[in-house]
PDB file of C-alpha atoms in Angstrom:
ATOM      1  CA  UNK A 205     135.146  87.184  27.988  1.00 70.00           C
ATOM      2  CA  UNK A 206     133.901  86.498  31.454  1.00 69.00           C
ATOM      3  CA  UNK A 207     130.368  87.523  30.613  1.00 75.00           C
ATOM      4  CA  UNK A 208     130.120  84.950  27.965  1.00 71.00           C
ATOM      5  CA  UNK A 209     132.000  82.340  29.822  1.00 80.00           C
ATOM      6  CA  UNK A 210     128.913  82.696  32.207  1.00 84.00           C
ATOM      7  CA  UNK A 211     126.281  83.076  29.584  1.00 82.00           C
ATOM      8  CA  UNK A 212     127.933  79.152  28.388  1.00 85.00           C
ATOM      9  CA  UNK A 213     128.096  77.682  31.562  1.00 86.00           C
ATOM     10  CA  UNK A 214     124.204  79.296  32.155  1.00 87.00           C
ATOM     11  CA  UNK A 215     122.985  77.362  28.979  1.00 87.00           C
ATOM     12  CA  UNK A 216     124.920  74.206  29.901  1.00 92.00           C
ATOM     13  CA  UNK A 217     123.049  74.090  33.214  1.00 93.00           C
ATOM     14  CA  UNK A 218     119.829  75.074  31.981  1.00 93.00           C
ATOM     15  CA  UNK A 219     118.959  71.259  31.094  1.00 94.00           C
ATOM     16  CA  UNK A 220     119.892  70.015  34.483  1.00 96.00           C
ATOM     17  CA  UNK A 221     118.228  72.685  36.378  1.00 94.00           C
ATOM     18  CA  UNK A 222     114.781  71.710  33.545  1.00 94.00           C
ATOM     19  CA  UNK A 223     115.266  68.366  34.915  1.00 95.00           C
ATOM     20  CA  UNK A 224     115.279  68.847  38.518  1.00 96.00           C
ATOM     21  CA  UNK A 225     112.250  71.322  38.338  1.00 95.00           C
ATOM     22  CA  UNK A 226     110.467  68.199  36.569  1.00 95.00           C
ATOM     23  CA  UNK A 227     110.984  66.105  39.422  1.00 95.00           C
ATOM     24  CA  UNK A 228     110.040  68.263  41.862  1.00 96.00           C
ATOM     25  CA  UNK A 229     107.114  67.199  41.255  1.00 94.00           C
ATOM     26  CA  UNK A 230     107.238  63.797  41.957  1.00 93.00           C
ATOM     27  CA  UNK A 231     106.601  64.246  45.728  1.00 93.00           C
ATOM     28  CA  UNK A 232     103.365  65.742  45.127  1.00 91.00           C
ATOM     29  CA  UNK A 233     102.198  63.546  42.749  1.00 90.00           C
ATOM     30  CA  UNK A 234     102.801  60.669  44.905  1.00 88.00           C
ATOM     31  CA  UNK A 235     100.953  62.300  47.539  1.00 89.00           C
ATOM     32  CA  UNK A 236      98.190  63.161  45.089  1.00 86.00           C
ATOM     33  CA  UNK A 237      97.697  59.127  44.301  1.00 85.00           C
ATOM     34  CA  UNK A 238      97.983  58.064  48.223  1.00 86.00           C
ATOM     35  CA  UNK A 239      95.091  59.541  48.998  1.00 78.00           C
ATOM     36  CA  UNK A 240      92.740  58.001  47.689  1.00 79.00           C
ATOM     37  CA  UNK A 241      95.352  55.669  47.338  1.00 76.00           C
ATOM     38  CA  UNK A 242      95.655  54.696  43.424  1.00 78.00           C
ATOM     39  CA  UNK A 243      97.580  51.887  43.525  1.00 71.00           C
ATOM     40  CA  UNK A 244      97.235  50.579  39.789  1.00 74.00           C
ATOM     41  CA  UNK A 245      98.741  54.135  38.816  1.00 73.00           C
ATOM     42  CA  UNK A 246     101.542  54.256  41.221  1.00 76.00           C
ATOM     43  CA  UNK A 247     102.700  50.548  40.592  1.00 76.00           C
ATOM     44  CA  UNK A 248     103.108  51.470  37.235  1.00 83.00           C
ATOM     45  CA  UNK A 249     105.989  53.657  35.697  1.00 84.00           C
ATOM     46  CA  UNK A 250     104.284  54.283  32.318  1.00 84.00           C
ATOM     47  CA  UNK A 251     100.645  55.224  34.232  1.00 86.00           C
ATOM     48  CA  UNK A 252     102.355  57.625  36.855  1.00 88.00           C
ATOM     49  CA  UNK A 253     104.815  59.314  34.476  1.00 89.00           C
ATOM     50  CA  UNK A 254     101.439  60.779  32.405  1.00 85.00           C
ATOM     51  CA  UNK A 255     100.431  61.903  35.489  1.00 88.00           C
ATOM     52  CA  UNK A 256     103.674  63.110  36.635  1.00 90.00           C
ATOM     53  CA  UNK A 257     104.262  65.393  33.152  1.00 88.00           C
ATOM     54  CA  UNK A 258     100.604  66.804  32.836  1.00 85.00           C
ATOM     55  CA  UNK A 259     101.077  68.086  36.640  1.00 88.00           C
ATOM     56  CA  UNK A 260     104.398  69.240  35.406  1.00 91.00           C
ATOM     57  CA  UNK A 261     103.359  70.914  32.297  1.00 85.00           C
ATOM     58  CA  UNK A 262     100.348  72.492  33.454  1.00 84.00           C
ATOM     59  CA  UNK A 263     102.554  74.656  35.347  1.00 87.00           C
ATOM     60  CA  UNK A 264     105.344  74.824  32.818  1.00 87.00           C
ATOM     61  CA  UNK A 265     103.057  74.913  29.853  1.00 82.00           C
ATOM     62  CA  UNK A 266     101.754  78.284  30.289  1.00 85.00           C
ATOM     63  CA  UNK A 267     105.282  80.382  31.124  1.00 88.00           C
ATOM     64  CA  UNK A 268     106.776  78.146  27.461  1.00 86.00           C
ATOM     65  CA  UNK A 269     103.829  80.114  25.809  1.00 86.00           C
ATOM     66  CA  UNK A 270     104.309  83.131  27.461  1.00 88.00           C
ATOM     67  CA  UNK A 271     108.129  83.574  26.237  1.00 89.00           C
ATOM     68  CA  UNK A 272     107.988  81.772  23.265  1.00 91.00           C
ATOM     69  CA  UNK A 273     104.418  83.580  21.587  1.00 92.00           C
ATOM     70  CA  UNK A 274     105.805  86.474  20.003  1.00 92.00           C
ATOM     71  CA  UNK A 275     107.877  83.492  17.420  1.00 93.00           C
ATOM     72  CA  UNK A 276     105.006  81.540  17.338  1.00 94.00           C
ATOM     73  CA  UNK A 277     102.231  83.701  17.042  1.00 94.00           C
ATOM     74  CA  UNK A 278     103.051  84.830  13.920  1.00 95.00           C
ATOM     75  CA  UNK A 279     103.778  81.227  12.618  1.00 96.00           C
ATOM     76  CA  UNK A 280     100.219  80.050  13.506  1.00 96.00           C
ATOM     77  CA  UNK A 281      98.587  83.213  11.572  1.00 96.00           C
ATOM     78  CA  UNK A 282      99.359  80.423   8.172  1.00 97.00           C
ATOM     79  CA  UNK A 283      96.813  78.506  10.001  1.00 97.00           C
ATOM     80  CA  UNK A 284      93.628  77.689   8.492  1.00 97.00           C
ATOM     81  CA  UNK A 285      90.069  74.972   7.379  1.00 97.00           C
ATOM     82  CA  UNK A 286      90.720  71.877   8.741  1.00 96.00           C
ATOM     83  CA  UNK A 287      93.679  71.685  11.695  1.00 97.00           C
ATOM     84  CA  UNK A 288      95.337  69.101  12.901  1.00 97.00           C
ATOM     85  CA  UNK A 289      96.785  70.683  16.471  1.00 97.00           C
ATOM     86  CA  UNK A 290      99.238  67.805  17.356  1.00 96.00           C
ATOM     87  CA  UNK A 291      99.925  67.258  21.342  1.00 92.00           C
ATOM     88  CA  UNK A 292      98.246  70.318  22.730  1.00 92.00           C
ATOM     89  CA  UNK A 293      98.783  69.346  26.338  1.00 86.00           C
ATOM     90  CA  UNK A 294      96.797  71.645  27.898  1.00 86.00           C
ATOM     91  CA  UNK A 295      96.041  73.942  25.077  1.00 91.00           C
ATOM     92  CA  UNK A 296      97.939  76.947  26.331  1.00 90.00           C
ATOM     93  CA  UNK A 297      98.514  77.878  22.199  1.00 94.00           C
ATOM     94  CA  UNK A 298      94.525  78.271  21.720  1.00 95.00           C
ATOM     95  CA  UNK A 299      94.646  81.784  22.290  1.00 94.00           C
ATOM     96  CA  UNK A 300      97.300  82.314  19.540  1.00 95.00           C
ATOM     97  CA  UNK A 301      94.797  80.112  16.646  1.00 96.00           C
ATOM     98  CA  UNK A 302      92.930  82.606  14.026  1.00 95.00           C
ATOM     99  CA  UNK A 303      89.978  81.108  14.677  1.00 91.00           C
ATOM    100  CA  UNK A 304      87.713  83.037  11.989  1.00 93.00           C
ATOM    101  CA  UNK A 305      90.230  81.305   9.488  1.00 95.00           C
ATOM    102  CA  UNK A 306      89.840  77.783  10.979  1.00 96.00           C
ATOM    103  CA  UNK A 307      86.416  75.692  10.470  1.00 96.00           C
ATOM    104  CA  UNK A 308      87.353  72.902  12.684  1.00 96.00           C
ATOM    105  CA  UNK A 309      90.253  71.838  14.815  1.00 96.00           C
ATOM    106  CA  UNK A 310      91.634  68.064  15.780  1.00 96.00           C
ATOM    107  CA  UNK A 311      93.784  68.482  19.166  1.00 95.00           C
ATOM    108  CA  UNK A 312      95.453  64.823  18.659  1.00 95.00           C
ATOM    109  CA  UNK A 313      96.151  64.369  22.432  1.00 92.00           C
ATOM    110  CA  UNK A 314      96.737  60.842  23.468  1.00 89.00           C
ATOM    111  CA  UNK A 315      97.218  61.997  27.407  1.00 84.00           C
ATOM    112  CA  UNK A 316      93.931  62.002  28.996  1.00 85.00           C
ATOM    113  CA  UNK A 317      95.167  63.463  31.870  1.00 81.00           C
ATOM    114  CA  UNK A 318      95.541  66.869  29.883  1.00 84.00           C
ATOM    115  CA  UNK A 319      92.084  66.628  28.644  1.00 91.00           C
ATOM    116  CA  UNK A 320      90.508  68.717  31.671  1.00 90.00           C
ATOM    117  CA  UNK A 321      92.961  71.527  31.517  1.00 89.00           C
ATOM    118  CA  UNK A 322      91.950  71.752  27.561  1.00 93.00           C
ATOM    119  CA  UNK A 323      88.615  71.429  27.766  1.00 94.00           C
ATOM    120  CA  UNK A 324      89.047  74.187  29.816  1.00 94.00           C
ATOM    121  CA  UNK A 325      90.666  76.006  27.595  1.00 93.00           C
ATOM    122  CA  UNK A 326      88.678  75.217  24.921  1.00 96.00           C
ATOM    123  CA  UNK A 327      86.046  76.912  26.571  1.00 95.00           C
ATOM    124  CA  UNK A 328      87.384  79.906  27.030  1.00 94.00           C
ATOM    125  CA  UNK A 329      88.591  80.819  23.486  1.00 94.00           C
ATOM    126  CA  UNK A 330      85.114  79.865  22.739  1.00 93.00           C
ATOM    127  CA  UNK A 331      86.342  77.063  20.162  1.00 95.00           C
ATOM    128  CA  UNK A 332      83.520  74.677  22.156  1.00 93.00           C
ATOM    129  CA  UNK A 333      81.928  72.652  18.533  1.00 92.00           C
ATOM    130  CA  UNK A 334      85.082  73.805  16.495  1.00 95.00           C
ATOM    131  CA  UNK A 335      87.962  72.171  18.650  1.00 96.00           C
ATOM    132  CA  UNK A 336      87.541  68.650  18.977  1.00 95.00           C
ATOM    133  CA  UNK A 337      89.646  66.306  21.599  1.00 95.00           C
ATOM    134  CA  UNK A 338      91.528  63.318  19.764  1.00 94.00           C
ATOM    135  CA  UNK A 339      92.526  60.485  22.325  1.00 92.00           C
ATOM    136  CA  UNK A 340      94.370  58.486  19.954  1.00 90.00           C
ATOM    137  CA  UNK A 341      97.953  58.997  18.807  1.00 88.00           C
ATOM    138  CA  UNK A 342      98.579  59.939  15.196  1.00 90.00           C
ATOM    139  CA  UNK A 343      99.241  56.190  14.119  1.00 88.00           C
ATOM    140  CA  UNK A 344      94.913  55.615  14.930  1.00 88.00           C
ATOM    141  CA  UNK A 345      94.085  58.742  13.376  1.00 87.00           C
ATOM    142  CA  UNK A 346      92.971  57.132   9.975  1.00 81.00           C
ATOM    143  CA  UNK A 347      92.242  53.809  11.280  1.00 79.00           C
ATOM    144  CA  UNK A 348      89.913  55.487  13.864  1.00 73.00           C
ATOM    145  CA  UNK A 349      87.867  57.380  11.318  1.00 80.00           C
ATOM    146  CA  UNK A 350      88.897  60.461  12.984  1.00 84.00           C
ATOM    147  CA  UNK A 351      90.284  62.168   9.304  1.00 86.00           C
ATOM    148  CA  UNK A 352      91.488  60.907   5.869  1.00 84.00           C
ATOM    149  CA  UNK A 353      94.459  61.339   3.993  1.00 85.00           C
ATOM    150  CA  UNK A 354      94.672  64.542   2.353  1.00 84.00           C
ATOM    151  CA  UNK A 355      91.749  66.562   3.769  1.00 91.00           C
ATOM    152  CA  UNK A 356      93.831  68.394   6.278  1.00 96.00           C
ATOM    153  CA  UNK A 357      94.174  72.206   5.067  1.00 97.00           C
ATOM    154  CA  UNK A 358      96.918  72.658   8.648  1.00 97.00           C
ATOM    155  CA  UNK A 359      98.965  70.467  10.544  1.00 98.00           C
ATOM    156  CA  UNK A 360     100.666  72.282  13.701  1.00 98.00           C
ATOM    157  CA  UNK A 361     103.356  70.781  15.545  1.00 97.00           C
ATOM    158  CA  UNK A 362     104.243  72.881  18.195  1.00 96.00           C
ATOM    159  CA  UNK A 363     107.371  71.475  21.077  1.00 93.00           C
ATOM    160  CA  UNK A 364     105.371  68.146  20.608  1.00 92.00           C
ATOM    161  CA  UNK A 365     107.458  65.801  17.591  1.00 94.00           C
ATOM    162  CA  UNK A 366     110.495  65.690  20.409  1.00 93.00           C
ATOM    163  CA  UNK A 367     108.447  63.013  22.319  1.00 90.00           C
ATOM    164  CA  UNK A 368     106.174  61.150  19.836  1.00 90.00           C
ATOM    165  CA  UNK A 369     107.002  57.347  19.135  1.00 88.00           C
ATOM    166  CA  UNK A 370     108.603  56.640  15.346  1.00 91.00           C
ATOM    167  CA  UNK A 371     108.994  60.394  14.838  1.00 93.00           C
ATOM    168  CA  UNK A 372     110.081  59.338  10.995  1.00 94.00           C
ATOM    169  CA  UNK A 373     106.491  56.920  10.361  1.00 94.00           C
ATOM    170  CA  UNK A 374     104.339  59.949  12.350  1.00 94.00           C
ATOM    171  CA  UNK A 375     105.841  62.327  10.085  1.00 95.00           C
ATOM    172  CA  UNK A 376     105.220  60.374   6.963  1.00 95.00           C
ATOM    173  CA  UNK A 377     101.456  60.000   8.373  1.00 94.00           C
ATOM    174  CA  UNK A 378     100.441  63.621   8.665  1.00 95.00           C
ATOM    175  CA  UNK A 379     102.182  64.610   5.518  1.00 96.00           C
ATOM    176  CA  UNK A 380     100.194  61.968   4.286  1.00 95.00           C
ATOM    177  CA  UNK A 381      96.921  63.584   5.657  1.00 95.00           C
ATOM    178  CA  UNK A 382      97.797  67.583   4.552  1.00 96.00           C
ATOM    179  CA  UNK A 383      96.458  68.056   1.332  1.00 95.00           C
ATOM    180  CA  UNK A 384      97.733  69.851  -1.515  1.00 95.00           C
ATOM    181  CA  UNK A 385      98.528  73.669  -0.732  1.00 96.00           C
ATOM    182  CA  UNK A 386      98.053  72.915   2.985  1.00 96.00           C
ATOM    183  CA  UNK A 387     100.829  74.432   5.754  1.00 98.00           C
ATOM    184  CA  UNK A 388     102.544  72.737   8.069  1.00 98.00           C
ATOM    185  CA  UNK A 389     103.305  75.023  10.913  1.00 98.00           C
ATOM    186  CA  UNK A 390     106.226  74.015  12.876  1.00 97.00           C
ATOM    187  CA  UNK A 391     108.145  75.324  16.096  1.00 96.00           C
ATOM    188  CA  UNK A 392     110.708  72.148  17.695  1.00 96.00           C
ATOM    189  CA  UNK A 393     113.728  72.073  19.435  1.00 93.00           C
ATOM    190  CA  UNK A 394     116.369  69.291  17.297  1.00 94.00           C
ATOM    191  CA  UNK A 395     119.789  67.950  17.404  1.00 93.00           C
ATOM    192  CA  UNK A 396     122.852  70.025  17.982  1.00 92.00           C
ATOM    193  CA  UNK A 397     124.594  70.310  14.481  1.00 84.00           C
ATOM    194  CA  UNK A 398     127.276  68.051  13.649  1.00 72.00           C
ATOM    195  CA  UNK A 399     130.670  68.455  14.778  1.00 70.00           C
ATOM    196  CA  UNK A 400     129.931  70.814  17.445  1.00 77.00           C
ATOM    197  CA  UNK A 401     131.518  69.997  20.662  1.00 87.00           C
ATOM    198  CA  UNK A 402     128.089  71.015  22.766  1.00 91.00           C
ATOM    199  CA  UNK A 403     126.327  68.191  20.313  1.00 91.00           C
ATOM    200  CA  UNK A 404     128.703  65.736  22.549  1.00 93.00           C
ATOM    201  CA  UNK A 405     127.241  67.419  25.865  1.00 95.00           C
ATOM    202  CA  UNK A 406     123.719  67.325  24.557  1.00 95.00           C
ATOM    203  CA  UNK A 407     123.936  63.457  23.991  1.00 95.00           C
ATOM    204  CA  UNK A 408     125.196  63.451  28.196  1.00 95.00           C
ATOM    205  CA  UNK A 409     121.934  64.922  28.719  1.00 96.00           C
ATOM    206  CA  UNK A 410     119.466  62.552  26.343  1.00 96.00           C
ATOM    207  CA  UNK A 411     120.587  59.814  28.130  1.00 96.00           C
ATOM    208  CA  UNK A 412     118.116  61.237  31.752  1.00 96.00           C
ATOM    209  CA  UNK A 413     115.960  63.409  29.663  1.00 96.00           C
ATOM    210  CA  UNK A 414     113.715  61.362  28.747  1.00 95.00           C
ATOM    211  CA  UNK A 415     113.124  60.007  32.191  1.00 93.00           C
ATOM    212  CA  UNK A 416     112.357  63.296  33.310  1.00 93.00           C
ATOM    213  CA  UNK A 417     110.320  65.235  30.687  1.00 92.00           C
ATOM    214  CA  UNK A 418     107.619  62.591  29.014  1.00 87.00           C
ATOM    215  CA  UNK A 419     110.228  60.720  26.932  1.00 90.00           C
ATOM    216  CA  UNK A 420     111.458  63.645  25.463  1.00 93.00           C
ATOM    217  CA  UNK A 421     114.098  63.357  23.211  1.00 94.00           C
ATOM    218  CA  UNK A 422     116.515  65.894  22.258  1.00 95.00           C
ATOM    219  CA  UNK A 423     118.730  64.544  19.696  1.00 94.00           C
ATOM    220  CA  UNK A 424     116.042  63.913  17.124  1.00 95.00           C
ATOM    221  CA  UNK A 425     116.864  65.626  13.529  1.00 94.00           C
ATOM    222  CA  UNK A 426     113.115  66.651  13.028  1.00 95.00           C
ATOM    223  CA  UNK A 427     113.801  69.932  10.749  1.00 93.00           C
ATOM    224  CA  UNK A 428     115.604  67.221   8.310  1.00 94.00           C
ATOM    225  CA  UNK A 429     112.959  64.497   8.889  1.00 96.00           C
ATOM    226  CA  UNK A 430     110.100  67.077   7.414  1.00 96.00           C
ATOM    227  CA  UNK A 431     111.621  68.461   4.940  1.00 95.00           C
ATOM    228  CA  UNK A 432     113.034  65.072   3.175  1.00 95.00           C
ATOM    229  CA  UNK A 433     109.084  63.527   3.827  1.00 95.00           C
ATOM    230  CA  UNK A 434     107.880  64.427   0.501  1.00 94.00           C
ATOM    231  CA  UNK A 435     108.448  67.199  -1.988  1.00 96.00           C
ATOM    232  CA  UNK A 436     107.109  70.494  -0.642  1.00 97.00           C
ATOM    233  CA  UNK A 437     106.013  74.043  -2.831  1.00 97.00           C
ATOM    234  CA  UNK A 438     107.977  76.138  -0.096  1.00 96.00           C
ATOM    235  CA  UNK A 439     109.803  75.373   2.997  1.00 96.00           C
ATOM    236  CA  UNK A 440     110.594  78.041   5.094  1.00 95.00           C
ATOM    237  CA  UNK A 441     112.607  76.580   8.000  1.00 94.00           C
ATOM    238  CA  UNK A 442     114.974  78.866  10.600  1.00 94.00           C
ATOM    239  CA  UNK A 443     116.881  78.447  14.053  1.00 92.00           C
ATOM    240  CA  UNK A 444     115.680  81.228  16.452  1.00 91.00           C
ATOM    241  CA  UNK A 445     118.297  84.264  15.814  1.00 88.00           C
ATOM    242  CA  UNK A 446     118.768  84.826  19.567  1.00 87.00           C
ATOM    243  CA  UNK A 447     120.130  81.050  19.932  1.00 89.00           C
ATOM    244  CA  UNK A 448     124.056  81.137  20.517  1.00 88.00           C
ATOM    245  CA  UNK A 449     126.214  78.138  18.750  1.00 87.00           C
ATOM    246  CA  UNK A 450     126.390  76.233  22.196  1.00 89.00           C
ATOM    247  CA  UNK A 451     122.564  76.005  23.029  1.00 91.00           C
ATOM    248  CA  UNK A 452     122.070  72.815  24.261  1.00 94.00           C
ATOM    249  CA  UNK A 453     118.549  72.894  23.265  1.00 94.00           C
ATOM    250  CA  UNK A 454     118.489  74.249  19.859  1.00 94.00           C
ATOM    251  CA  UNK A 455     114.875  74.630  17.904  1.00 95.00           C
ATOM    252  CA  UNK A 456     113.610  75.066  14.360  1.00 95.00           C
ATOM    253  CA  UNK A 457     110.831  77.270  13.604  1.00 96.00           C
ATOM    254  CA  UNK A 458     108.596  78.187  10.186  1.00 96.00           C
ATOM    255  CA  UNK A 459     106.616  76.869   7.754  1.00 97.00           C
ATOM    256  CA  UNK A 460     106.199  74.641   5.035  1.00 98.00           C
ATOM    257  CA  UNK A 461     103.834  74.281   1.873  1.00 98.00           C
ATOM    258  CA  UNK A 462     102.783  71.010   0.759  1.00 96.00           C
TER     259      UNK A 462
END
């Protein structure tokens, strides 16, 4: 009884602790825009919180992919032709991509101030002519010329639909642009279910998560949100099976068949 009363309160904490390990870095990144002082970036909240989260990430990035790879690796071996690789931050999933499957890859990253890290990492999974940097958000995608609706063989979304703007519209969009027999290859963290009493807790927490990790949000229903977008041939959809009932920060992971 006591060791799961401390496994709880070890979950329950595990937010706030996230949170304060995101703003540790706010000192430095201050300190990185004083000198030379950038003062267009740190007068404004939208312009220093992009900088803020890529520093953040950079560093966080790489340990997510380190525990989470042996779920997601697997996941990403569906991948394949033409790949839409949504929010790659700083590309620390390349690695995991079957890249003799894949003929060309969109990383749809609106943050430029990922871009360097990726590039980077682009480079050294030798993707350089297959992987191709998006700076537009998924709305532009079409508009921009970038790709057209149904000639995506892969869409992967990968801890990235938690922060986009009008999750429901962006997830009509790139069901709109997988073709017919194409995968979507998904790995998110959602809302607690309903009528849980951590679900209550969890909406404590979305009201300074946000602030704190990109606009992250976690009470989004995402696994619902794909699989009501349009009719699918096979949706294969699971919480992680070493997730107890009270994680605050429950995920989805699997695929789906358009």
């Amino acid at each position: 009884m006591l060791e799961q009363t401390r496994d709880v309160f070890a979950h329950l904490i595990q937010p706030i602790l996230f949170m304060y390990l995101a703003a540790s870095y706010i000192p430095s990144t201050i300190s990185l825009l004083l000198s030379p002082l950038q003062l267009n970036i740190l007068l404004s909240p939208s312009a220093f919180k992009e900088i803020w989260f890529a520093r953040f990430w950079s560093v966080y990035g790489p340990e997510l992919q380190k525990n989470t790879s042996p779920a997601v690796g697997p996941l990403l071996q569906h991948v394949h032709g033409i790949v839409l690789d949504i929010g790659p931050g700083s590309g620390e999933w390349l690695p995991l991509f079957p890249a003799n499957r894949i003929s060309k890859i969109y990383g749809v990253e609106p943050n430029k101030d990922h871009h360097a890290a990726l590039r980077r990492k682009i480079r050294e999974c030798g993707l350089e002519g297959v992987y191709e940097i998006v700076p537009v958000g998924i709305e532009d995608l079409e508009e921009g010329g970038w790709i057209k609706e149904g000639r995506v063989d892969s869409v992967v979304t990968l801890f990235c639909l938690c922060s986009i703007p009008r999750p429901r519209e962006m997830v009509a969009r790139l069901y709109g642009l997988l073709g017919d027999g194409g995968v979507w290859v998904l790995y998110e963290h959602v809302r607690v279910k309903e009528g849980r009493w951590v679900g209550w807790y969890q909406s404590v927490m979305n009201l300074f998560w946000p602030y704190f990790l990109g606009g992250c949000e976690l009470r989004r229903d995402t696994g619902r949100w794909v699989k009501e977008v349009g009719p699918w041939s096979q949706v294969e959809l699971v919480q992680p099976a070493n997730e107890p009932e009270y994680q605050v920060v429950p995920h989805i992971k699997g695929v789906l068949v358009k």
